[in-house]
Amino acid sequence: SANKSMFHSKTSIEAGDLSRDNMTAITITPGEVIHNKYGRYVHDDLIGQKFGTKLHSPPPHAGYVHLLRPTPELWTLSLPHRTQILYLPDISYITMRLGVRVGGKVIEAGTGSGSMTHSLSRTVGPLGKVFSFEYHQPRYEKALEEFASHGLDNVHLQHRNVCKDGFSGATDVEGVFLDLPAPWEAIPHAMKTLRPDIITKICCFSPCLEQVLKTVSTLRSEGFSDIFTQEVLIRTHELVKETDPDHLNSVSSIIDRLKAHEKRKVERRAVQMKTAREKIRRQKGGENATAIAETTESSEAGQKRKLETDGSKDVDAEEEEKPQAKDYTPWTEPETQLGSAVLTKPTPEMKGHTSYLTFASFYPESVRNAIAAQDSNKTAIA
Ligand code: SAM
């Protein structure tokens, strides 16, 4: 694009612009055509359209598309996966906790599919710098090409094994983000890049607690402070619209209603299980029935496990969890009428484990000396 960064603020589409199954990223190329289940769209017809436009396909197709301005959030949802990637719940939390700011300098390793890189690039802006490192040659090359075509000029990408060879070229950084299998090997190298005059931060993203323990002990031995580990989980809240003023009179009547809803849900589940078992019994042939029974059992067990542990989306399971229309009125906007209210109840499971985030701060020498002096003063007084 003639516009440098893909995250521009233009209002209309131009040739060369990147726009996005349900979400597709496309580079607007005169002469090209997008043909999908939502219709047929000639790129030339998209040029000049305002971002945000809902565009209907010419007949005989009946679909439509929304033309969206590229953002790091949309890119994360539509990028080609070359590795596991970070999603916005983690990205936004890490960005905040690391204190990444406009004009700031940050390190990330490894680059992977560049999901995190795009968000960091936008956050630090044109005056900032993202030092990104990737040791896998094809991934490095692909990322290099992608960052150039997206105009991420503030990203300085290097092909390097940071655990072995460190973060050469990166200096005076304020924050370090490590998403690689052995962050503890990279921490001693990362320390050499930190800005010496302010409190700097590090975050290590690891899926297993064994990795977290190794990371924490390395952070300790290297002199980091304020070490803590967190994970970002999604907890949804069920909403009940209550309009009957009698039901709003006491907390106990509200609790009774929530309990009754929970009971109906458990009963519905029991009926579904019973129906499934009866269906299996009705199947002809012993072997066949066993096979089907096993399949059903394992898929039920699998579904349960899925809900309990990884929290990934399971459409059937989610359907089942949905309250019935007669129990809940769909919630649309906060109620303002007197005498009505929206009751909320957090769901018991929290979904979304991706990795543990271990954060730590590194204090400049002057601050460490001041703290040490204060501590020795206290000891003297005691
Ligand atoms: N955060 C990235 C994203 O959001 O797209 C995903 C990172 S991916 C899970 C981890 C990457 O780290 C892989 O591409 C891998 O090749 C790279 N990597 C692993 N160890 C490395 C090392 N020692 N030096 C540089 N890169 C490394």
mmCIF file of C-alpha atoms and ligand atoms in Angstrom:
data_model
loop_
_atom_site.group_PDB
_atom_site.id
_atom_site.type_symbol
_atom_site.label_atom_id
_atom_site.label_comp_id
_atom_site.label_asym_id
_atom_site.label_seq_id
_atom_site.Cartn_x
_atom_site.Cartn_y
_atom_site.Cartn_z
ATOM 1 C CA SER A 1 0.000 0.000 0.000
ATOM 2 C CA ALA A 2 1.036 3.563 -0.490
ATOM 3 C CA ASN A 3 0.109 3.989 3.174
ATOM 4 C CA LYS A 4 2.960 2.873 5.300
ATOM 5 C CA SER A 5 1.422 0.959 8.204
ATOM 6 C CA MET A 6 -1.468 -1.433 7.676
ATOM 7 C CA PHE A 7 -3.035 0.237 10.721
ATOM 8 C CA HIS A 8 -3.835 3.503 9.004
ATOM 9 C CA SER A 9 -6.677 5.858 9.665
ATOM 10 C CA LYS A 10 -7.980 6.408 6.142
ATOM 11 C CA THR A 11 -11.698 6.258 5.696
ATOM 12 C CA SER A 12 -11.765 4.783 2.159
ATOM 13 C CA ILE A 13 -10.195 1.745 0.519
ATOM 14 C CA GLU A 14 -7.332 2.113 -1.964
ATOM 15 C CA ALA A 15 -5.526 -0.348 -4.205
ATOM 16 C CA GLY A 16 -2.938 -2.259 -2.181
ATOM 17 C CA ASP A 17 -4.914 -2.007 1.061
ATOM 18 C CA LEU A 18 -5.225 -5.055 3.227
ATOM 19 C CA SER A 19 -8.809 -5.616 4.246
ATOM 20 C CA ARG A 20 -10.174 -9.212 5.847
ATOM 21 C CA ASP A 21 -14.446 -18.182 6.248
ATOM 22 C CA ASN A 22 -16.149 -15.361 8.007
ATOM 23 C CA MET A 23 -13.080 -13.192 8.240
ATOM 24 C CA THR A 24 -10.632 -13.092 5.340
ATOM 25 C CA ALA A 25 -7.695 -10.756 4.963
ATOM 26 C CA ILE A 26 -7.291 -9.623 1.378
ATOM 27 C CA THR A 27 -4.918 -7.278 -0.364
ATOM 28 C CA ILE A 28 -6.908 -5.116 -2.712
ATOM 29 C CA THR A 29 -5.495 -5.823 -6.172
ATOM 30 C CA PRO A 30 -7.034 -4.227 -9.255
ATOM 31 C CA GLY A 31 -8.322 -6.908 -11.653
ATOM 32 C CA GLU A 32 -8.763 -9.552 -8.964
ATOM 33 C CA VAL A 33 -12.020 -11.098 -7.790
ATOM 34 C CA ILE A 34 -12.988 -12.652 -4.432
ATOM 35 C CA HIS A 35 -15.463 -15.483 -4.796
ATOM 36 C CA ASN A 36 -16.783 -17.012 -1.572
ATOM 37 C CA LYS A 37 -20.004 -18.382 -0.126
ATOM 38 C CA TYR A 38 -21.150 -14.824 0.444
ATOM 39 C CA GLY A 39 -20.977 -13.882 -3.223
ATOM 40 C CA ARG A 40 -18.609 -12.502 -5.839
ATOM 41 C CA TYR A 41 -16.744 -9.254 -5.382
ATOM 42 C CA VAL A 42 -14.512 -7.519 -7.879
ATOM 43 C CA HIS A 43 -11.607 -5.772 -6.107
ATOM 44 C CA ASP A 44 -11.964 -2.713 -8.338
ATOM 45 C CA ASP A 45 -15.495 -2.271 -6.962
ATOM 46 C CA LEU A 46 -14.114 -2.189 -3.422
ATOM 47 C CA ILE A 47 -11.744 0.668 -4.142
ATOM 48 C CA GLY A 48 -13.226 3.922 -2.949
ATOM 49 C CA GLN A 49 -15.683 2.249 -0.592
ATOM 50 C CA LYS A 50 -15.705 3.511 2.966
ATOM 51 C CA PHE A 51 -14.301 1.171 5.608
ATOM 52 C CA GLY A 52 -17.226 -0.302 7.500
ATOM 53 C CA THR A 53 -19.385 -0.558 4.376
ATOM 54 C CA LYS A 54 -21.804 -3.487 4.119
ATOM 55 C CA LEU A 55 -21.486 -4.535 0.498
ATOM 56 C CA HIS A 56 -24.088 -6.746 -1.211
ATOM 57 C CA SER A 57 -22.893 -9.143 -3.884
ATOM 58 C CA PRO A 58 -24.167 -8.476 -7.398
ATOM 59 C CA PRO A 59 -26.882 -10.991 -8.517
ATOM 60 C CA PRO A 60 -27.333 -13.943 -8.809
ATOM 61 C CA HIS A 61 -25.627 -14.160 -5.366
ATOM 62 C CA ALA A 62 -27.577 -13.021 -2.337
ATOM 63 C CA GLY A 63 -24.777 -12.548 0.227
ATOM 64 C CA TYR A 64 -22.951 -9.550 1.574
ATOM 65 C CA VAL A 65 -19.657 -8.681 3.250
ATOM 66 C CA HIS A 66 -18.505 -5.993 5.635
ATOM 67 C CA LEU A 67 -15.353 -4.180 4.549
ATOM 68 C CA LEU A 68 -13.285 -3.620 7.680
ATOM 69 C CA ARG A 69 -10.238 -1.502 8.308
ATOM 70 C CA PRO A 70 -7.300 -3.721 9.300
ATOM 71 C CA THR A 71 -6.400 -3.708 12.988
ATOM 72 C CA PRO A 72 -4.060 -5.937 15.018
ATOM 73 C CA GLU A 73 -7.180 -7.488 16.578
ATOM 74 C CA LEU A 74 -8.632 -8.464 13.189
ATOM 75 C CA TRP A 75 -5.230 -9.591 11.920
ATOM 76 C CA THR A 76 -4.884 -11.946 14.922
ATOM 77 C CA LEU A 77 -8.237 -13.485 13.973
ATOM 78 C CA SER A 78 -7.407 -13.941 10.306
ATOM 79 C CA LEU A 79 -3.627 -14.416 10.029
ATOM 80 C CA PRO A 80 -2.069 -17.542 8.513
ATOM 81 C CA HIS A 81 -0.968 -19.738 11.460
ATOM 82 C CA ARG A 82 2.615 -20.955 11.318
ATOM 83 C CA THR A 83 2.748 -21.576 15.080
ATOM 84 C CA GLN A 84 0.438 -21.322 18.047
ATOM 85 C CA ILE A 85 -0.387 -17.678 18.473
ATOM 86 C CA LEU A 86 -1.374 -15.253 21.170
ATOM 87 C CA TYR A 87 -4.941 -13.947 21.264
ATOM 88 C CA LEU A 88 -6.223 -10.637 22.497
ATOM 89 C CA PRO A 89 -7.133 -11.561 26.095
ATOM 90 C CA ASP A 90 -3.457 -12.440 26.711
ATOM 91 C CA ILE A 91 -2.010 -9.795 24.389
ATOM 92 C CA SER A 92 -3.873 -6.926 26.005
ATOM 93 C CA TYR A 93 -3.079 -8.077 29.542
ATOM 94 C CA ILE A 94 0.629 -8.549 28.775
ATOM 95 C CA THR A 95 0.825 -5.173 27.053
ATOM 96 C CA MET A 96 -0.687 -3.466 30.068
ATOM 97 C CA ARG A 97 1.406 -5.305 32.691
ATOM 98 C CA LEU A 98 4.647 -4.788 30.775
ATOM 99 C CA GLY A 99 3.840 -1.105 30.582
ATOM 100 C CA VAL A 100 4.353 -1.019 26.815
ATOM 101 C CA ARG A 101 3.801 2.589 25.778
ATOM 102 C CA VAL A 102 3.808 4.887 22.809
ATOM 103 C CA GLY A 103 7.439 5.566 21.887
ATOM 104 C CA GLY A 104 8.674 2.663 24.022
ATOM 105 C CA LYS A 105 11.177 -0.037 23.135
ATOM 106 C CA VAL A 106 10.277 -3.706 23.624
ATOM 107 C CA ILE A 107 11.709 -7.122 22.855
ATOM 108 C CA GLU A 108 9.688 -10.164 21.842
ATOM 109 C CA ALA A 109 10.980 -13.685 21.129
ATOM 110 C CA GLY A 110 10.038 -15.783 19.267
ATOM 111 C CA THR A 111 8.163 -14.009 16.576
ATOM 112 C CA GLY A 112 6.169 -17.123 15.579
ATOM 113 C CA SER A 113 3.236 -16.059 13.393
ATOM 114 C CA GLY A 114 3.580 -12.403 14.321
ATOM 115 C CA SER A 115 0.270 -12.090 16.140
ATOM 116 C CA MET A 116 1.826 -10.401 19.179
ATOM 117 C CA THR A 117 4.187 -8.391 16.962
ATOM 118 C CA HIS A 118 1.340 -6.595 15.185
ATOM 119 C CA SER A 119 -0.200 -5.470 18.477
ATOM 120 C CA LEU A 120 3.154 -4.385 19.925
ATOM 121 C CA SER A 121 3.961 -2.497 16.743
ATOM 122 C CA ARG A 122 0.740 -0.497 16.960
ATOM 123 C CA THR A 123 1.147 0.170 20.680
ATOM 124 C CA VAL A 124 4.670 1.610 20.503
ATOM 125 C CA GLY A 125 3.788 3.553 17.356
ATOM 126 C CA PRO A 126 6.145 5.207 14.850
ATOM 127 C CA LEU A 127 8.470 6.587 17.538
ATOM 128 C CA GLY A 128 8.865 3.277 19.313
ATOM 129 C CA LYS A 129 10.673 0.056 18.446
ATOM 130 C CA VAL A 130 9.833 -3.646 18.620
ATOM 131 C CA PHE A 131 12.883 -5.926 18.555
ATOM 132 C CA SER A 132 11.566 -9.302 17.411
ATOM 133 C CA PHE A 133 13.630 -12.515 17.225
ATOM 134 C CA GLU A 134 12.917 -15.821 15.468
ATOM 135 C CA TYR A 135 15.366 -18.712 14.993
ATOM 136 C CA HIS A 136 13.315 -20.792 12.534
ATOM 137 C CA GLN A 137 14.486 -19.686 9.087
ATOM 138 C CA PRO A 138 11.230 -20.105 7.065
ATOM 139 C CA ARG A 139 9.191 -18.457 9.837
ATOM 140 C CA TYR A 140 11.683 -15.611 10.025
ATOM 141 C CA GLU A 141 11.535 -15.070 6.262
ATOM 142 C CA LYS A 142 7.737 -15.182 6.151
ATOM 143 C CA ALA A 143 7.487 -12.723 9.037
ATOM 144 C CA LEU A 144 10.025 -10.405 7.394
ATOM 145 C CA GLU A 145 7.963 -10.371 4.214
ATOM 146 C CA GLU A 146 4.689 -9.886 6.080
ATOM 147 C CA PHE A 147 5.960 -7.039 8.282
ATOM 148 C CA ALA A 148 7.358 -5.253 5.226
ATOM 149 C CA SER A 149 4.129 -5.600 3.282
ATOM 150 C CA HIS A 150 2.146 -4.377 6.295
ATOM 151 C CA GLY A 151 4.422 -1.388 6.721
ATOM 152 C CA LEU A 152 5.516 -2.302 10.253
ATOM 153 C CA ASP A 153 8.570 -0.078 10.005
ATOM 154 C CA ASN A 154 9.065 0.060 13.763
ATOM 155 C CA VAL A 155 9.637 -3.720 13.950
ATOM 156 C CA HIS A 156 13.270 -4.781 13.821
ATOM 157 C CA LEU A 157 13.203 -8.517 13.065
ATOM 158 C CA GLN A 158 16.294 -10.703 13.469
ATOM 159 C CA HIS A 159 17.024 -14.323 12.647
ATOM 160 C CA ARG A 160 18.665 -15.521 15.851
ATOM 161 C CA ASN A 161 18.621 -18.145 18.591
ATOM 162 C CA VAL A 162 18.156 -15.876 21.589
ATOM 163 C CA CYS A 163 18.874 -18.625 24.134
ATOM 164 C CA LYS A 164 22.290 -19.183 22.644
ATOM 165 C CA ASP A 165 23.242 -15.882 21.069
ATOM 166 C CA GLY A 166 21.229 -13.283 22.951
ATOM 167 C CA PHE A 167 19.471 -10.151 21.756
ATOM 168 C CA SER A 168 22.139 -8.295 19.859
ATOM 169 C CA GLY A 169 21.079 -4.915 18.486
ATOM 170 C CA ALA A 170 18.437 -4.394 21.158
ATOM 171 C CA THR A 171 19.390 -1.741 23.712
ATOM 172 C CA ASP A 172 17.623 0.359 26.311
ATOM 173 C CA VAL A 173 14.453 -1.721 26.237
ATOM 174 C CA GLU A 174 11.712 -1.168 28.790
ATOM 175 C CA GLY A 175 9.940 -4.489 28.446
ATOM 176 C CA VAL A 176 10.775 -8.042 27.350
ATOM 177 C CA PHE A 177 8.227 -10.632 26.282
ATOM 178 C CA LEU A 178 9.367 -14.256 25.897
ATOM 179 C CA ASP A 179 7.121 -16.846 24.200
ATOM 180 C CA LEU A 180 9.532 -19.729 23.690
ATOM 181 C CA PRO A 181 10.029 -23.173 25.245
ATOM 182 C CA ALA A 182 13.012 -22.340 27.488
ATOM 183 C CA PRO A 183 12.713 -18.673 28.562
ATOM 184 C CA TRP A 184 15.102 -19.240 31.501
ATOM 185 C CA GLU A 185 17.918 -19.676 28.990
ATOM 186 C CA ALA A 186 17.155 -16.304 27.422
ATOM 187 C CA ILE A 187 16.694 -14.302 30.655
ATOM 188 C CA PRO A 188 20.419 -13.734 31.397
ATOM 189 C CA HIS A 189 20.858 -12.389 27.839
ATOM 190 C CA ALA A 190 17.709 -10.250 28.074
ATOM 191 C CA MET A 191 19.062 -8.480 31.160
ATOM 192 C CA LYS A 192 21.874 -6.936 29.138
ATOM 193 C CA THR A 193 19.344 -5.082 26.969
ATOM 194 C CA LEU A 194 17.391 -3.390 29.784
ATOM 195 C CA ARG A 195 17.251 0.387 30.209
ATOM 196 C CA PRO A 196 19.385 1.108 33.287
ATOM 197 C CA ASP A 197 17.604 4.229 34.552
ATOM 198 C CA ILE A 198 14.047 3.003 35.079
ATOM 199 C CA ILE A 199 12.200 -0.028 36.428
ATOM 200 C CA THR A 200 11.949 -2.459 33.520
ATOM 201 C CA LYS A 201 9.643 -5.464 33.121
ATOM 202 C CA ILE A 202 9.702 -8.963 31.765
ATOM 203 C CA CYS A 203 6.925 -11.443 30.956
ATOM 204 C CA CYS A 204 7.412 -15.145 30.149
ATOM 205 C CA PHE A 205 4.548 -17.073 28.545
ATOM 206 C CA SER A 206 4.694 -20.824 29.327
ATOM 207 C CA PRO A 207 1.996 -23.505 29.181
ATOM 208 C CA CYS A 208 3.377 -25.764 31.977
ATOM 209 C CA LEU A 209 4.132 -25.148 35.630
ATOM 210 C CA GLU A 210 7.503 -26.947 35.315
ATOM 211 C CA GLN A 211 8.574 -24.192 32.915
ATOM 212 C CA VAL A 212 7.184 -21.544 35.255
ATOM 213 C CA LEU A 213 9.244 -22.907 38.177
ATOM 214 C CA LYS A 214 12.464 -22.838 36.184
ATOM 215 C CA THR A 215 11.673 -19.326 34.971
ATOM 216 C CA VAL A 216 10.915 -18.065 38.483
ATOM 217 C CA SER A 217 14.131 -19.453 39.940
ATOM 218 C CA THR A 218 16.177 -17.890 37.141
ATOM 219 C CA LEU A 219 14.414 -14.543 37.585
ATOM 220 C CA ARG A 220 15.237 -14.705 41.312
ATOM 221 C CA SER A 221 18.868 -15.586 40.829
ATOM 222 C CA GLU A 222 19.270 -12.815 38.231
ATOM 223 C CA GLY A 223 17.994 -10.211 40.717
ATOM 224 C CA PHE A 224 14.440 -9.587 39.463
ATOM 225 C CA SER A 225 11.807 -8.387 41.933
ATOM 226 C CA ASP A 226 8.008 -8.481 42.181
ATOM 227 C CA ILE A 227 7.807 -11.924 40.570
ATOM 228 C CA PHE A 228 4.284 -13.252 40.094
ATOM 229 C CA THR A 229 2.489 -15.712 37.833
ATOM 230 C CA GLN A 230 -1.029 -15.328 36.519
ATOM 231 C CA GLU A 231 -3.250 -16.796 33.830
ATOM 232 C CA VAL A 232 -5.941 -15.067 31.852
ATOM 233 C CA LEU A 233 -9.229 -16.962 31.985
ATOM 234 C CA ILE A 234 -12.592 -16.127 30.546
ATOM 235 C CA ARG A 235 -15.484 -16.225 32.968
ATOM 236 C CA THR A 236 -18.893 -15.499 31.527
ATOM 237 C CA HIS A 237 -21.836 -14.240 33.497
ATOM 238 C CA GLU A 238 -25.313 -15.577 32.961
ATOM 239 C CA LEU A 239 -27.878 -12.831 32.800
ATOM 240 C CA VAL A 240 -31.482 -13.070 33.974
ATOM 241 C CA LYS A 241 -33.878 -10.277 33.198
ATOM 242 C CA GLU A 242 -36.261 -9.931 36.066
ATOM 243 C CA THR A 243 -39.306 -7.749 35.624
ATOM 244 C CA ASP A 244 -41.581 -9.048 38.352
ATOM 245 C CA PRO A 245 -41.132 -6.576 41.244
ATOM 246 C CA ASP A 246 -42.190 -9.283 43.748
ATOM 247 C CA HIS A 247 -39.144 -11.276 42.787
ATOM 248 C CA LEU A 248 -36.874 -8.333 43.397
ATOM 249 C CA ASN A 249 -37.932 -7.771 46.946
ATOM 250 C CA SER A 250 -35.428 -10.008 48.613
ATOM 251 C CA VAL A 251 -32.034 -11.514 47.964
ATOM 252 C CA SER A 252 -33.405 -14.928 48.961
ATOM 253 C CA SER A 253 -36.071 -14.855 46.219
ATOM 254 C CA ILE A 254 -33.375 -14.038 43.652
ATOM 255 C CA ILE A 255 -31.194 -16.879 44.954
ATOM 256 C CA ASP A 256 -34.213 -19.249 44.765
ATOM 257 C CA ARG A 257 -34.721 -18.352 41.125
ATOM 258 C CA LEU A 258 -31.069 -18.880 40.252
ATOM 259 C CA LYS A 259 -31.115 -22.245 42.067
ATOM 260 C CA ALA A 260 -34.275 -23.298 40.213
ATOM 261 C CA HIS A 261 -32.566 -22.451 36.939
ATOM 262 C CA GLU A 262 -29.517 -24.536 37.885
ATOM 263 C CA LYS A 263 -31.794 -27.470 38.836
ATOM 264 C CA ARG A 264 -33.640 -27.325 35.503
ATOM 265 C CA LYS A 265 -30.297 -27.376 33.691
ATOM 266 C CA VAL A 266 -29.137 -30.493 35.565
ATOM 267 C CA GLU A 267 -32.506 -32.207 34.913
ATOM 268 C CA ARG A 268 -32.333 -31.406 31.211
ATOM 269 C CA ARG A 269 -28.863 -32.904 31.046
ATOM 270 C CA ALA A 270 -30.077 -36.101 32.811
ATOM 271 C CA VAL A 271 -32.924 -36.470 30.279
ATOM 272 C CA GLN A 272 -30.509 -36.004 27.369
ATOM 273 C CA MET A 273 -28.141 -38.664 28.784
ATOM 274 C CA LYS A 274 -31.075 -41.061 29.297
ATOM 275 C CA THR A 275 -32.328 -40.530 25.720
ATOM 276 C CA ALA A 276 -28.849 -41.153 24.359
ATOM 277 C CA ARG A 277 -28.528 -44.387 26.366
ATOM 278 C CA GLU A 278 -31.956 -45.615 25.188
ATOM 279 C CA LYS A 279 -31.026 -44.903 21.601
ATOM 280 C CA ILE A 280 -27.903 -47.041 21.972
ATOM 281 C CA ARG A 281 -29.888 -49.892 23.524
ATOM 282 C CA ARG A 282 -32.287 -49.808 20.580
ATOM 283 C CA GLN A 283 -29.412 -50.364 18.146
ATOM 284 C CA LYS A 284 -29.431 -53.880 16.649
ATOM 285 C CA GLY A 285 -26.415 -56.284 17.019
ATOM 286 C CA GLY A 286 -24.357 -56.603 20.186
ATOM 287 C CA GLU A 287 -21.011 -55.600 18.708
ATOM 288 C CA ASN A 288 -22.453 -52.666 16.877
ATOM 289 C CA ALA A 289 -24.188 -51.472 20.017
ATOM 290 C CA THR A 290 -20.997 -51.733 22.009
ATOM 291 C CA ALA A 291 -19.088 -49.768 19.450
ATOM 292 C CA ILE A 292 -21.679 -47.023 19.387
ATOM 293 C CA ALA A 293 -21.924 -47.004 23.159
ATOM 294 C CA GLU A 294 -18.188 -46.575 23.436
ATOM 295 C CA THR A 295 -18.134 -43.835 20.890
ATOM 296 C CA THR A 296 -20.923 -41.980 22.632
ATOM 297 C CA GLU A 297 -19.401 -42.421 26.048
ATOM 298 C CA SER A 298 -16.005 -41.261 24.953
ATOM 299 C CA SER A 299 -17.396 -38.282 23.120
ATOM 300 C CA GLU A 300 -19.455 -37.306 26.165
ATOM 301 C CA ALA A 301 -16.446 -37.739 28.397
ATOM 302 C CA GLY A 302 -14.336 -35.849 25.902
ATOM 303 C CA GLN A 303 -16.819 -33.031 25.753
ATOM 304 C CA LYS A 304 -16.911 -32.805 29.532
ATOM 305 C CA ARG A 305 -13.134 -32.780 29.707
ATOM 306 C CA LYS A 306 -13.021 -30.109 27.086
ATOM 307 C CA LEU A 307 -15.377 -27.920 29.062
ATOM 308 C CA GLU A 308 -13.539 -28.521 32.276
ATOM 309 C CA THR A 309 -10.010 -28.106 31.093
ATOM 310 C CA ASP A 310 -9.037 -26.395 27.911
ATOM 311 C CA GLY A 311 -12.087 -24.236 27.572
ATOM 312 C CA SER A 312 -11.924 -24.244 23.802
ATOM 313 C CA LYS A 313 -15.150 -23.610 21.970
ATOM 314 C CA ASP A 314 -17.463 -26.553 21.637
ATOM 315 C CA VAL A 315 -20.583 -25.568 19.823
ATOM 316 C CA ASP A 316 -22.778 -28.464 21.031
ATOM 317 C CA ALA A 317 -21.674 -28.047 24.598
ATOM 318 C CA GLU A 318 -22.309 -24.339 24.437
ATOM 319 C CA GLU A 319 -25.744 -24.907 22.954
ATOM 320 C CA GLU A 320 -26.544 -27.180 25.838
ATOM 321 C CA GLU A 321 -25.417 -24.605 28.345
ATOM 322 C CA LYS A 322 -27.635 -21.952 26.834
ATOM 323 C CA PRO A 323 -30.559 -21.028 28.994
ATOM 324 C CA GLN A 324 -33.964 -21.833 27.489
ATOM 325 C CA ALA A 325 -36.028 -18.967 26.186
ATOM 326 C CA LYS A 326 -38.709 -19.551 28.787
ATOM 327 C CA ASP A 327 -36.155 -19.171 31.600
ATOM 328 C CA TYR A 328 -34.348 -16.090 30.371
ATOM 329 C CA THR A 329 -35.322 -13.192 28.244
ATOM 330 C CA PRO A 330 -32.388 -12.307 25.988
ATOM 331 C CA TRP A 331 -30.515 -9.369 27.424
ATOM 332 C CA THR A 332 -30.022 -6.508 25.055
ATOM 333 C CA GLU A 333 -29.260 -3.376 26.937
ATOM 334 C CA PRO A 334 -29.148 -2.272 30.550
ATOM 335 C CA GLU A 335 -32.616 -1.880 31.960
ATOM 336 C CA THR A 336 -33.539 1.585 33.017
ATOM 337 C CA GLN A 337 -37.190 1.015 33.883
ATOM 338 C CA LEU A 338 -38.016 1.265 37.518
ATOM 339 C CA GLY A 339 -38.930 -2.087 38.999
ATOM 340 C CA SER A 340 -36.962 -4.263 36.578
ATOM 341 C CA ALA A 341 -33.393 -5.498 36.714
ATOM 342 C CA VAL A 342 -30.833 -7.750 35.134
ATOM 343 C CA LEU A 343 -29.533 -10.394 37.500
ATOM 344 C CA THR A 344 -26.139 -11.916 36.791
ATOM 345 C CA LYS A 345 -24.527 -15.109 37.936
ATOM 346 C CA PRO A 346 -20.932 -16.052 37.082
ATOM 347 C CA THR A 347 -20.616 -19.466 35.429
ATOM 348 C CA PRO A 348 -18.721 -21.985 37.562
ATOM 349 C CA GLU A 349 -16.132 -22.868 34.913
ATOM 350 C CA MET A 350 -13.533 -20.430 33.738
ATOM 351 C CA LYS A 351 -12.461 -21.076 30.198
ATOM 352 C CA GLY A 352 -9.411 -20.134 28.253
ATOM 353 C CA HIS A 353 -6.183 -21.570 29.665
ATOM 354 C CA THR A 354 -3.483 -20.839 27.150
ATOM 355 C CA SER A 355 -0.379 -20.335 29.251
ATOM 356 C CA TYR A 356 0.866 -19.014 32.555
ATOM 357 C CA LEU A 357 2.184 -15.488 32.478
ATOM 358 C CA THR A 358 5.145 -14.884 34.759
ATOM 359 C CA PHE A 359 5.918 -11.216 35.290
ATOM 360 C CA ALA A 360 8.858 -9.604 37.058
ATOM 361 C CA SER A 361 10.492 -6.193 37.431
ATOM 362 C CA PHE A 362 14.137 -5.238 37.344
ATOM 363 C CA TYR A 363 15.060 -2.258 39.506
ATOM 364 C CA PRO A 364 17.906 0.075 38.465
ATOM 365 C CA GLU A 365 20.998 -0.072 40.652
ATOM 366 C CA SER A 366 20.220 3.302 42.254
ATOM 367 C CA VAL A 367 16.804 2.076 43.365
ATOM 368 C CA ARG A 368 18.230 -1.210 44.636
ATOM 369 C CA ASN A 369 20.857 0.694 46.640
ATOM 370 C CA ALA A 370 18.213 2.986 48.087
ATOM 371 C CA ILE A 371 16.083 0.008 49.127
ATOM 372 C CA ALA A 372 19.111 -1.730 50.652
ATOM 373 C CA ALA A 373 20.029 1.446 52.577
ATOM 374 C CA GLN A 374 16.472 1.758 53.868
ATOM 375 C CA ASP A 375 16.492 -1.912 54.950
ATOM 376 C CA SER A 376 19.777 -1.553 56.816
ATOM 377 C CA ASN A 377 18.433 1.592 58.521
ATOM 378 C CA LYS A 378 15.412 -0.353 59.687
ATOM 379 C CA THR A 379 17.652 -3.098 61.023
ATOM 380 C CA ALA A 380 19.793 -0.521 62.843
ATOM 381 C CA ILE A 381 16.725 1.021 64.503
ATOM 382 C CA ALA A 382 15.362 -2.408 65.445
HETATM 383 N N1 SAM B 1 3.968 -15.043 20.156
HETATM 384 C C1 SAM B 1 3.898 -15.553 18.797
HETATM 385 C C2 SAM B 1 2.607 -15.094 18.133
HETATM 386 O O1 SAM B 1 1.765 -14.494 18.818
HETATM 387 O O2 SAM B 1 2.433 -15.325 16.926
HETATM 388 C C3 SAM B 1 4.014 -17.049 18.754
HETATM 389 C C4 SAM B 1 5.360 -17.572 19.193
HETATM 390 S S1 SAM B 1 5.577 -19.283 18.864
HETATM 391 C C5 SAM B 1 4.563 -20.059 20.048
HETATM 392 C C6 SAM B 1 7.216 -19.573 19.469
HETATM 393 C C7 SAM B 1 8.274 -19.225 18.440
HETATM 394 O O3 SAM B 1 9.514 -19.111 19.107
HETATM 395 C C8 SAM B 1 8.415 -20.270 17.363
HETATM 396 O O4 SAM B 1 8.255 -19.675 16.104
HETATM 397 C C9 SAM B 1 9.864 -20.769 17.534
HETATM 398 O O5 SAM B 1 10.500 -21.058 16.301
HETATM 399 C C10 SAM B 1 10.522 -19.574 18.238
HETATM 400 N N2 SAM B 1 11.663 -19.922 19.093
HETATM 401 C C11 SAM B 1 11.768 -20.958 19.976
HETATM 402 N N3 SAM B 1 12.963 -20.924 20.606
HETATM 403 C C12 SAM B 1 13.635 -19.848 20.095
HETATM 404 C C13 SAM B 1 14.922 -19.288 20.352
HETATM 405 N N4 SAM B 1 15.759 -19.856 21.234
HETATM 406 N N5 SAM B 1 15.273 -18.180 19.664
HETATM 407 C C14 SAM B 1 14.418 -17.604 18.784
HETATM 408 N N6 SAM B 1 13.206 -18.082 18.505
HETATM 409 C C15 SAM B 1 12.807 -19.197 19.145
#
